[in-house]
Amino acid sequence: MPEPLKNEFNKALIASMARYFIRAWPKFDAEKFVSVACDGMADLELKQRSDQIVNALETCLPNDFKCAAAILFKVLPTTHEDGLKAWAIMPLNTYVGRHGLAHFDLSMSLMKAMTPHFTSEFGIRYFIIDDQSRAFRYLSEWARDKDYRVRRLASEGCRPRLLCAIQFTNLIANPQ
């Protein structure tokens, strides 16, 4: 039987995330991050595990979103370096969705930067709810991006009934 997807969020992944965060920001409390992120994890499902990692990020990253965003950019892979990717990105884009609304353009830039490494479909939804027309301007531009993963974010991120995500009740009621 295949391994449940929820097991992608495990102590090894969380410890790896902590190492990248320490490299990006030496003040990062890796021990606290791992402790908060792993607390009771065995009893949690996939989205709950991701949300718990978000809670750990909220505990350990600076309260100033611009500072936190700079750190998040630094933990992403570049053409020259290794970085966080795959499942580790899911809680990062939810963190941006929860905390970056007051910094819309910076947050959208961060979401686009995360997307080639794992989808930002969950995080983008906060921005669509907060300012649909502004978010859709980005999504319209991204729908023509050279990177198919960014184009995918533009289509999947605005699906009204995306599985395991915040639903867009206004778009469900009025699809026009």
Short mmCIF file of C-alpha atoms in Angstrom, two decimals:
data_model
loop_
_atom_site.label_atom_id
_atom_site.label_comp_id
_atom_site.label_asym_id
_atom_site.label_seq_id
_atom_site.Cartn_x
_atom_site.Cartn_y
_atom_site.Cartn_z
CA MET A 1 0.00 0.00 0.00
CA PRO A 2 1.38 3.46 -0.88
CA GLU A 3 2.50 5.82 1.85
CA PRO A 4 -0.19 8.40 2.80
CA LEU A 5 0.54 11.88 1.43
CA LYS A 6 0.29 13.34 4.93
CA ASN A 7 3.58 11.60 5.70
CA GLU A 8 5.35 14.02 3.35
CA PHE A 9 5.17 16.37 6.35
CA ASN A 10 7.47 14.59 8.78
CA LYS A 11 10.21 15.41 11.25
CA ALA A 12 12.96 14.97 8.65
CA LEU A 13 11.33 17.52 6.32
CA ILE A 14 10.74 19.95 9.18
CA ALA A 15 14.36 19.61 10.40
CA SER A 16 15.53 20.24 6.83
CA MET A 17 13.34 23.34 6.64
CA ALA A 18 14.88 24.58 9.90
CA ARG A 19 18.39 24.22 8.46
CA TYR A 20 17.49 26.34 5.43
CA PHE A 21 15.90 28.98 7.66
CA ILE A 22 18.99 29.17 9.89
CA ARG A 23 21.15 29.63 6.80
CA ALA A 24 18.88 32.43 5.58
CA TRP A 25 18.46 34.05 9.00
CA PRO A 26 20.86 33.01 11.79
CA LYS A 27 18.41 34.22 14.51
CA PHE A 28 15.88 31.56 13.49
CA ASP A 29 15.03 29.35 16.49
CA ALA A 30 15.31 25.95 14.81
CA GLU A 31 14.70 23.96 17.97
CA LYS A 32 11.46 25.81 18.72
CA PHE A 33 10.36 25.54 15.07
CA VAL A 34 10.83 21.77 15.02
CA SER A 35 9.13 21.39 18.41
CA VAL A 36 6.04 23.44 17.45
CA ALA A 37 5.79 21.94 13.95
CA CYS A 38 6.09 18.33 15.14
CA ASP A 39 3.88 18.57 18.23
CA GLY A 40 1.16 15.90 17.94
CA MET A 41 1.85 15.45 14.24
CA ALA A 42 1.00 11.75 14.25
CA ASP A 43 -2.65 12.62 14.89
CA LEU A 44 -2.90 15.19 12.09
CA GLU A 45 -3.92 14.88 8.46
CA LEU A 46 -2.14 16.49 5.48
CA LYS A 47 -3.61 20.03 5.59
CA GLN A 48 -3.50 20.06 9.40
CA ARG A 49 0.19 19.17 9.32
CA SER A 50 0.87 21.95 6.84
CA ASP A 51 -1.08 24.41 9.00
CA GLN A 52 0.91 23.34 12.05
CA ILE A 53 4.13 24.14 10.19
CA VAL A 54 2.61 27.54 9.35
CA ASN A 55 1.98 28.04 13.07
CA ALA A 56 5.63 27.20 13.75
CA LEU A 57 6.70 29.75 11.13
CA GLU A 58 4.46 32.34 12.78
CA THR A 59 6.22 31.62 16.07
CA CYS A 60 9.75 31.76 14.68
CA LEU A 61 9.85 34.29 11.84
CA PRO A 62 10.03 38.06 12.44
CA ASN A 63 6.69 39.82 12.94
CA ASP A 64 7.62 42.34 10.25
CA PHE A 65 6.33 40.75 7.04
CA LYS A 66 8.90 42.46 4.82
CA CYS A 67 11.69 40.89 6.90
CA ALA A 68 9.95 37.50 6.88
CA ALA A 69 9.43 37.72 3.11
CA ALA A 70 13.14 38.43 2.58
CA ILE A 71 13.92 35.27 4.54
CA LEU A 72 11.38 33.27 2.52
CA PHE A 73 12.98 34.42 -0.74
CA LYS A 74 16.37 33.28 0.61
CA VAL A 75 15.20 29.72 1.39
CA LEU A 76 13.98 29.14 -2.17
CA PRO A 77 16.25 27.41 -4.67
CA THR A 78 18.22 29.59 -7.05
CA THR A 79 20.03 28.54 -10.18
CA HIS A 80 23.23 28.26 -8.13
CA GLU A 81 22.02 26.84 -4.82
CA ASP A 82 19.87 24.23 -3.24
CA GLY A 83 16.76 25.40 -1.37
CA LEU A 84 13.35 24.42 -0.10
CA LYS A 85 11.07 22.80 -2.63
CA ALA A 86 8.23 20.33 -3.03
CA TRP A 87 6.07 19.82 0.06
CA ALA A 88 8.10 22.30 2.14
CA ILE A 89 6.65 25.12 0.00
CA MET A 90 3.00 24.44 0.86
CA PRO A 91 3.18 25.92 4.37
CA LEU A 92 5.31 28.81 3.11
CA ASN A 93 2.67 29.99 0.66
CA THR A 94 -0.06 29.64 3.29
CA TYR A 95 2.09 31.75 5.62
CA VAL A 96 2.32 34.42 2.90
CA GLY A 97 -1.46 34.24 2.42
CA ARG A 98 -2.10 34.76 6.12
CA HIS A 99 0.44 37.53 6.68
CA GLY A 100 1.17 39.25 3.40
CA LEU A 101 -2.11 40.91 2.47
CA ALA A 102 -0.87 44.36 3.51
CA HIS A 103 2.09 43.84 1.17
CA PHE A 104 0.14 42.66 -1.85
CA ASP A 105 2.74 43.19 -4.60
CA LEU A 106 5.61 41.76 -2.54
CA SER A 107 3.48 38.76 -1.62
CA MET A 108 2.43 38.11 -5.20
CA SER A 109 6.07 38.24 -6.25
CA LEU A 110 6.90 35.73 -3.53
CA MET A 111 4.02 33.44 -4.58
CA LYS A 112 5.27 33.50 -8.17
CA ALA A 113 8.82 32.71 -6.99
CA MET A 114 7.59 29.74 -4.91
CA THR A 115 5.40 28.24 -7.61
CA PRO A 116 8.14 26.63 -9.76
CA HIS A 117 9.14 24.62 -6.69
CA PHE A 118 5.62 23.62 -5.58
CA THR A 119 2.22 25.09 -6.26
CA SER A 120 0.99 28.18 -4.40
CA GLU A 121 -2.68 27.35 -4.98
CA PHE A 122 -3.52 27.48 -1.28
CA GLY A 123 -1.80 30.77 -0.48
CA ILE A 124 -3.06 32.70 -3.50
CA ARG A 125 -6.64 32.24 -2.36
CA TYR A 126 -6.23 34.70 0.52
CA PHE A 127 -5.35 37.41 -2.01
CA ILE A 128 -8.27 36.58 -4.29
CA ILE A 129 -10.64 36.87 -1.34
CA ASP A 130 -9.04 40.10 -0.11
CA ASP A 131 -8.93 41.94 -3.46
CA GLN A 132 -10.29 39.82 -6.29
CA SER A 133 -9.81 42.35 -9.10
CA ARG A 134 -6.20 43.09 -8.12
CA ALA A 135 -5.39 39.38 -7.74
CA PHE A 136 -7.02 38.57 -11.08
CA ARG A 137 -4.82 41.18 -12.78
CA TYR A 138 -1.81 39.16 -11.62
CA LEU A 139 -3.45 35.86 -12.57
CA SER A 140 -4.28 37.20 -16.04
CA GLU A 141 -0.65 38.13 -16.55
CA TRP A 142 0.56 34.82 -15.12
CA ALA A 143 -1.77 32.89 -17.45
CA ARG A 144 0.63 33.93 -20.24
CA ASP A 145 3.87 33.26 -18.31
CA LYS A 146 6.62 31.21 -19.99
CA ASP A 147 6.69 28.84 -16.98
CA TYR A 148 3.89 26.28 -17.20
CA ARG A 149 3.82 26.04 -13.39
CA VAL A 150 3.02 29.75 -13.10
CA ARG A 151 0.32 29.33 -15.76
CA ARG A 152 -1.05 26.40 -13.75
CA LEU A 153 -1.19 28.58 -10.62
CA ALA A 154 -3.20 31.13 -12.61
CA SER A 155 -5.80 28.52 -13.56
CA GLU A 156 -5.88 26.26 -10.51
CA GLY A 157 -5.48 29.02 -7.93
CA CYS A 158 -8.80 30.59 -8.88
CA ARG A 159 -10.84 27.40 -9.09
CA PRO A 160 -13.88 28.09 -6.89
CA ARG A 161 -14.01 24.55 -5.46
CA LEU A 162 -10.35 23.55 -5.23
CA LEU A 163 -10.04 20.40 -3.13
CA CYS A 164 -8.86 20.99 0.47
CA ALA A 165 -8.74 24.75 -0.09
CA ILE A 166 -10.76 27.81 0.84
CA GLN A 167 -13.78 27.88 -1.46
CA PHE A 168 -14.79 31.03 -3.32
CA THR A 169 -18.45 31.19 -2.39
CA ASN A 170 -18.91 34.47 -4.29
CA LEU A 171 -17.58 32.89 -7.51
CA ILE A 172 -19.67 29.77 -6.96
CA ALA A 173 -22.79 31.94 -6.57
CA ASN A 174 -21.82 34.23 -9.47
CA PRO A 175 -19.42 32.54 -11.90
CA GLN A 176 -19.43 35.49 -14.33
#
